[in-house]
Every structure is written in structure tokens, then in C-alpha cells.
Coordinates of C-alpha atoms and ligand atoms in Angstrom, one line a residue:
M863 CA -35.7 -159.3 -24.2
T864 CA -34.3 -161.9 -26.5
K865 CA -33.2 -165.2 -24.9
V866 CA -30.4 -167.2 -26.5
F867 CA -30.2 -171.0 -26.2
A868 CA -27.5 -173.3 -27.4
I869 CA -28.9 -176.7 -28.3
A870 CA -25.7 -178.8 -27.8
N871 CA -24.2 -182.2 -27.1
Q872 CA -20.8 -183.4 -28.2
K873 CA -22.3 -186.5 -29.6
G874 CA -23.9 -186.7 -33.1
G875 CA -27.2 -188.3 -33.8
V876 CA -28.8 -187.6 -30.4
G877 CA -31.6 -185.3 -31.6
K878 CA -30.1 -181.8 -31.4
T879 CA -31.3 -180.8 -34.9
T880 CA -34.6 -182.5 -34.7
T881 CA -35.2 -180.7 -31.4
T882 CA -34.0 -177.3 -32.6
V883 CA -36.2 -177.4 -35.6
N884 CA -39.4 -178.8 -34.0
L885 CA -39.0 -176.9 -30.7
G886 CA -38.4 -173.7 -32.8
A887 CA -41.5 -174.4 -34.9
G888 CA -43.5 -175.2 -31.7
L889 CA -42.5 -171.9 -30.1
A890 CA -43.4 -170.0 -33.3
R891 CA -46.8 -171.7 -33.3
L892 CA -47.3 -170.4 -29.8
G893 CA -46.7 -166.9 -31.0
V894 CA -43.1 -166.6 -29.9
P895 CA -41.0 -165.1 -32.7
T896 CA -38.1 -167.5 -33.0
L897 CA -34.8 -167.5 -34.9
I898 CA -32.9 -170.8 -35.5
V899 CA -29.2 -170.4 -36.1
D900 CA -27.7 -173.3 -38.0
L901 CA -24.2 -173.6 -36.7
D902 CA -23.4 -177.0 -38.2
A903 CA -21.6 -177.1 -41.5
Q904 CA -23.7 -180.2 -42.4
A905 CA -26.7 -177.8 -42.6
N906 CA -29.2 -180.4 -41.4
A907 CA -31.4 -177.8 -39.8
T908 CA -31.4 -175.7 -43.0
S909 CA -32.5 -178.7 -45.1
A910 CA -35.0 -179.9 -42.5
L911 CA -36.7 -176.6 -42.8
G912 CA -36.9 -177.1 -46.6
L913 CA -34.3 -174.5 -47.5
E914 CA -31.4 -174.9 -50.0
K915 CA -27.8 -174.5 -48.9
T916 CA -26.6 -171.3 -50.7
P917 CA -23.0 -170.3 -51.0
G918 CA -22.3 -167.1 -49.0
R919 CA -25.5 -167.5 -47.0
S920 CA -24.4 -168.6 -43.5
L921 CA -22.7 -167.1 -40.5
Y922 CA -19.3 -167.5 -42.3
P923 CA -19.2 -163.9 -43.8
V924 CA -20.7 -162.6 -40.6
L925 CA -17.9 -164.1 -38.5
H926 CA -15.4 -162.6 -40.8
G927 CA -16.9 -159.1 -40.5
E928 CA -18.1 -159.0 -44.1
A929 CA -21.8 -159.0 -43.5
A930 CA -24.3 -158.3 -40.7
A931 CA -26.1 -161.2 -39.0
A932 CA -29.5 -159.6 -39.9
D933 CA -28.6 -159.8 -43.6
M934 CA -28.4 -163.6 -43.4
V935 CA -31.8 -164.1 -41.8
V936 CA -34.4 -165.9 -44.0
T937 CA -38.0 -166.7 -43.3
T938 CA -39.3 -170.3 -43.3
S939 CA -42.6 -171.8 -44.2
T940 CA -43.6 -171.7 -40.5
K941 CA -45.0 -168.3 -39.6
G942 CA -42.8 -166.6 -36.9
L943 CA -39.9 -168.9 -37.5
S944 CA -36.7 -167.5 -39.1
L945 CA -33.4 -169.1 -39.9
I946 CA -29.8 -168.2 -40.4
P947 CA -28.8 -171.0 -42.7
S948 CA -25.6 -172.9 -42.9
E949 CA -23.5 -174.3 -45.7
V950 CA -20.1 -176.1 -46.1
D951 CA -18.0 -172.9 -45.7
L952 CA -18.8 -173.0 -42.0
A953 CA -16.6 -176.0 -41.5
A954 CA -13.5 -173.7 -42.1
V955 CA -14.5 -171.5 -39.2
E956 CA -13.6 -174.2 -36.7
S957 CA -9.9 -173.8 -37.3
E958 CA -10.0 -170.1 -38.3
L959 CA -11.7 -169.1 -35.0
A960 CA -8.9 -170.7 -33.0
Q961 CA -6.4 -168.3 -34.4
G962 CA -8.1 -165.0 -34.0
E963 CA -8.4 -162.6 -31.0
N964 CA -11.3 -163.0 -28.6
Y965 CA -11.8 -166.5 -30.0
L966 CA -14.6 -167.5 -27.6
G967 CA -16.6 -164.3 -28.1
R968 CA -16.7 -164.0 -31.8
L969 CA -20.2 -165.4 -32.4
R970 CA -21.6 -163.4 -29.5
A971 CA -20.2 -160.2 -31.0
A972 CA -21.5 -161.2 -34.5
L973 CA -25.0 -161.9 -33.2
A974 CA -25.2 -159.0 -30.8
P975 CA -26.8 -156.4 -33.1
L976 CA -29.5 -158.9 -34.1
I977 CA -30.1 -160.1 -30.5
D978 CA -30.2 -156.5 -29.2
S979 CA -32.7 -155.5 -31.9
G980 CA -35.3 -157.6 -30.1
A981 CA -36.7 -158.9 -33.4
H982 CA -37.0 -162.4 -31.9
K983 CA -37.9 -163.6 -28.5
A984 CA -36.0 -166.8 -28.7
V985 CA -32.8 -167.7 -30.6
L986 CA -32.0 -171.4 -30.8
I987 CA -28.5 -172.3 -31.9
D988 CA -28.2 -175.8 -33.5
C989 CA -24.6 -176.8 -32.5
P990 CA -22.3 -179.2 -34.4
P991 CA -21.6 -182.6 -32.8
A992 CA -18.4 -181.7 -31.1
L993 CA -17.2 -179.4 -28.3
G994 CA -15.0 -177.4 -30.7
M995 CA -14.7 -173.7 -31.4
L996 CA -18.2 -173.3 -32.9
S997 CA -20.0 -175.0 -30.0
M998 CA -17.8 -173.1 -27.5
N999 CA -18.7 -169.8 -29.3
A1000 CA -22.4 -170.8 -29.2
L1001 CA -22.3 -171.4 -25.5
A1002 CA -20.4 -168.1 -24.9
A1003 CA -23.2 -166.4 -26.9
S1004 CA -26.0 -168.0 -25.0
D1005 CA -28.1 -167.4 -21.8
H1006 CA -28.8 -171.1 -21.5
L1007 CA -27.3 -174.4 -22.5
V1008 CA -30.0 -176.9 -23.6
V1009 CA -28.8 -180.4 -23.8
A1010 CA -30.5 -182.8 -26.1
L1011 CA -29.8 -186.1 -24.4
Q1012 CA -30.6 -189.5 -26.1
T1013 CA -32.3 -191.8 -23.7
E1014 CA -29.6 -194.6 -23.8
Y1015 CA -27.1 -196.4 -21.7
L1016 CA -24.3 -194.2 -20.4
A1017 CA -26.3 -191.0 -21.0
M1018 CA -25.1 -189.5 -17.7
E1019 CA -21.5 -189.9 -18.7
G1020 CA -21.8 -187.6 -21.8
L1021 CA -23.9 -185.2 -19.8
G1022 CA -21.2 -184.7 -17.2
Q1023 CA -18.7 -183.7 -20.0
I1024 CA -20.9 -181.0 -21.5
V1025 CA -22.0 -179.6 -18.2
G1026 CA -18.3 -179.4 -17.2
V1027 CA -17.8 -177.1 -20.2
V1028 CA -20.1 -174.5 -18.8
E1029 CA -17.8 -174.2 -15.8
Q1030 CA -14.7 -174.1 -18.0
L1031 CA -16.1 -171.3 -20.1
K1032 CA -17.0 -169.3 -17.0
A1033 CA -13.5 -169.8 -15.6
A1034 CA -12.1 -168.6 -19.0
G1035 CA -14.1 -165.4 -18.6
A1036 CA -16.5 -166.2 -21.4
G1037 CA -20.2 -167.1 -21.1
D1038 CA -20.8 -164.9 -18.0
R1039 CA -24.6 -165.2 -18.6
L1040 CA -24.5 -168.9 -19.4
T1041 CA -26.4 -171.4 -17.2
L1042 CA -27.4 -175.0 -17.7
G1043 CA -31.0 -174.2 -18.7
A1044 CA -32.6 -177.6 -19.6
I1045 CA -32.1 -181.2 -20.5
I1046 CA -34.4 -182.6 -23.1
M1047 CA -34.6 -186.4 -23.2
T1048 CA -34.9 -187.6 -26.8
M1049 CA -35.7 -190.9 -28.6
F1050 CA -37.4 -192.4 -25.5
D1051 CA -38.6 -195.9 -26.1
G1052 CA -41.5 -196.6 -23.8
R1053 CA -41.3 -200.4 -24.4
T1054 CA -38.0 -200.8 -22.6
N1055 CA -37.2 -200.6 -19.0
L1056 CA -33.8 -199.1 -19.8
S1057 CA -35.3 -196.0 -21.3
K1058 CA -37.3 -195.4 -18.1
Q1059 CA -34.3 -196.1 -15.9
V1060 CA -32.1 -193.6 -17.8
V1061 CA -34.7 -190.9 -17.5
D1062 CA -35.1 -191.6 -13.8
E1063 CA -31.3 -191.4 -13.3
V1064 CA -30.9 -188.1 -15.1
R1065 CA -33.8 -186.7 -13.2
K1066 CA -32.3 -187.8 -9.9
H1067 CA -29.1 -185.8 -10.7
F1068 CA -30.7 -182.8 -12.3
P1069 CA -34.2 -182.6 -10.9
D1070 CA -35.0 -179.1 -11.9
K1071 CA -33.3 -179.3 -15.3
V1072 CA -34.9 -182.3 -17.0
M1073 CA -38.0 -181.2 -19.0
D1074 CA -41.2 -183.1 -18.0
T1075 CA -41.9 -183.6 -21.7
V1076 CA -39.9 -186.5 -23.0
I1077 CA -39.6 -187.0 -26.8
P1078 CA -40.5 -190.5 -28.0
R1079 CA -38.6 -192.4 -30.7
T1080 CA -41.0 -192.4 -33.7
V1081 CA -40.5 -193.0 -37.4
R1082 CA -42.5 -189.9 -38.4
L1083 CA -39.9 -187.6 -36.6
S1084 CA -37.1 -189.2 -38.7
E1085 CA -39.1 -188.9 -41.9
A1086 CA -40.1 -185.3 -41.7
P1087 CA -36.6 -183.7 -42.5
S1088 CA -36.3 -185.5 -45.8
H1089 CA -39.5 -183.8 -46.9
G1090 CA -38.1 -180.4 -45.7
K1091 CA -41.0 -180.2 -43.2
T1092 CA -41.4 -179.7 -39.5
I1093 CA -43.3 -182.5 -37.7
F1094 CA -46.3 -180.1 -37.5
Q1095 CA -46.3 -179.8 -41.3
Y1096 CA -45.5 -183.4 -41.9
D1097 CA -47.9 -185.1 -39.5
A1098 CA -49.6 -182.8 -37.0
Q1099 CA -51.5 -185.6 -35.3
S1100 CA -48.4 -187.8 -34.7
P1101 CA -47.1 -188.5 -31.2
G1102 CA -43.9 -186.7 -32.2
A1103 CA -45.9 -183.5 -33.1
K1104 CA -47.8 -183.8 -29.8
A1105 CA -44.6 -184.2 -27.9
Y1106 CA -42.8 -181.2 -29.5
A1107 CA -46.0 -179.1 -29.0
A1108 CA -46.0 -180.0 -25.3
L1109 CA -42.3 -179.3 -25.0
A1110 CA -42.6 -175.9 -26.6
K1111 CA -45.4 -175.0 -24.2
E1112 CA -43.4 -176.2 -21.2
F1113 CA -40.2 -174.4 -22.5
A1114 CA -42.0 -171.1 -23.1
A1115 CA -43.4 -171.2 -19.6
K1116 CA -40.0 -172.2 -18.0
F1117 CA -38.1 -169.4 -19.7
G1118 CA -40.8 -166.7 -19.8
L1119 CA -41.0 -166.5 -23.5
K1120 CA -44.7 -165.6 -23.8
Ligands
ADP1330 N1 -37.4 -188.8 -31.5 C1 -36.9 -189.4 -32.6 N2 -37.4 -190.5 -33.1 C2 -36.9 -191.1 -34.2 N3 -35.9 -190.6 -34.9 C3 -35.3 -189.5 -34.5 C4 -35.8 -188.8 -33.3 N4 -35.0 -187.7 -33.1 C5 -34.1 -187.7 -34.1 N5 -34.2 -188.8 -34.9 C6 -33.4 -189.1 -36.1 O1 -32.1 -189.5 -35.6 C7 -31.1 -189.0 -36.4 C8 -30.2 -188.0 -35.6 O2 -31.0 -186.9 -35.2 P1 -30.5 -185.4 -35.3 O3 -31.6 -184.6 -34.7 O4 -30.0 -185.1 -36.6 O5 -29.3 -185.5 -34.3 P2 -28.0 -184.5 -34.1 O6 -28.4 -183.2 -34.6 O7 -27.8 -184.6 -32.6 O8 -26.9 -185.1 -34.9 C9 -31.8 -188.3 -37.6 O9 -31.9 -189.2 -38.6 C10 -33.2 -188.0 -37.0 O10 -34.2 -187.9 -38.0
MG1331 MG1 -27.4 -182.0 -36.0

């Protein structure tokens, strides 16, 4: 059975896209057929995977009933890792979705045939940096919310907001399958006490949700996307590659993806 994960956080720049791309590549390398859905009009996941933004190639026509999700899937240079790309058109969906019927369930309906086909074991949805219609749709389409949480001061505060949205969605009758699946701590700086304190505090509140693997802040991880490469293609021996490989292993075991 295919499991769907929304990689989300209302803040930008916290490592959602970096985590989606490299966790996705890590899972594919473990033999888990994985699909990344780029749901951000900025298309950072698309370019990080070395693919061009192409007009008409995104979820936009799918959400408008003009194409099937399966028609938008492209392969990437990582074996076993596929992508539904994004492009600027997707920005318009944010306001259009709010007007239609079943406005929280549109993405779920659009992806259903692809998910039910079982072509992928894991679907990772890279959400935009806001809790708008697109992110809400992503959550309603998912089995698990995965929060990418930057290891920084006041991390807990932002976490409370997004976790609250899970309850709101359920109260609204959307996202009946959705649970808080995992919290991934990103950009950890081992040289500072603050980083350690933040991780400890989040673990204290969500002991069974925070992944054991913590992603360090490293320059190589920030360089890889501009080369259109995953961290495994860019520098396989780097600490960032080792961290995402460990995360993928832990993630696959936690969610029974193997
Ligand atoms: N662990 C990390 N170490 C160093 N830089 C990182 C790390 N994770 C992400 N970055 C960089 O930080 C910026 C924001 O990350 P990104 O994954 O795009 O966040 P988001 O998708 O949440 O906006 C990008 O420039 C990215 O390359
Ligand atoms: Mg992003």
C-alpha cells in the first residue's frame, strides 16, 4: 500500500525541500519506489532534482480536471525516484481552490488514481511555506504529516501551530487518515548548546515523533541543489549524505516502507 506524507511547515527556509529531495532519494536508494510531488510554485524541489520547469507540467491541469496525475510523473536521475514537477502556474491554485467545491479534498481526489495504482510505496509532498489551501490539501491527502523543524530558538512555537492544523482538518471532516507522523530536526549545529537544548525540548514534548536522526547544518547540503543534484550525487561521503541515508533507513523502518 502506498503511504502519503506531507512535508510541511508554515515557515520558509526550514529545510522542507532539502528534506523532501534527499529523504526521497535516500528511500529510493533503499529500494523503496518513491514519488515526490512538488506542491510549491517556486519549484525548488523540481530544480534541485535537476529538472526544468515546463509550462503545463505540474499539478495545475490535474487539479483542474484536464489531465491525470499519472501523466505528469517524470523520472529523475535517481533510480526509483519519480517527480510530479511544479511551475509558476501552481501559484494561481491557491486562490482558485478556495472557491470550488470540496476545497480541502481536491488534491486527494486528483492523486487518488495514482496512489491507488500502487506504483510507488511512498509519496512525499513538498509543501509551500504557508498553511494555505495547497498545504491544507496536501495534509488532507496524506496519511502522515512530517514536520521539517529548524533547530532554532522558538522552534516549539511554530510546531504547535502546525500540529493544531491536524486537529482543525479532522474537525472539518477532511484528513480522516491524517496523523502527526514524524518531526525531523534540521540544520542542527553541534557547536552550540542552543541546538542541543532545542532538540531536547522538542523530544520532551513529542518523544515518539522526533526522528533519532538529526540533520546537521552543512554547506554541502546547501550547494547540491544549485547543481541539480541530490546530496548522494553531489557528495556521497559528506556528513549531510550520511545523515539523510540514516534518516531514510529510520523512516522506512518506522513507516513499514520496505
Ligand atoms: N541541513 C542544512 N544545512 C545547510 N543548509 C541547508 C540545510 N537544509 C537546508 N539548507 C539550505 O537552507 C535553505 C532553505 O532550505 P529549504 O530546504 O529550501 O527550505 P524550505 O523548503 O523549508 O523553504 C536552502 O538554501 C537550503 O539549501
Ligand atoms: Mg521549499
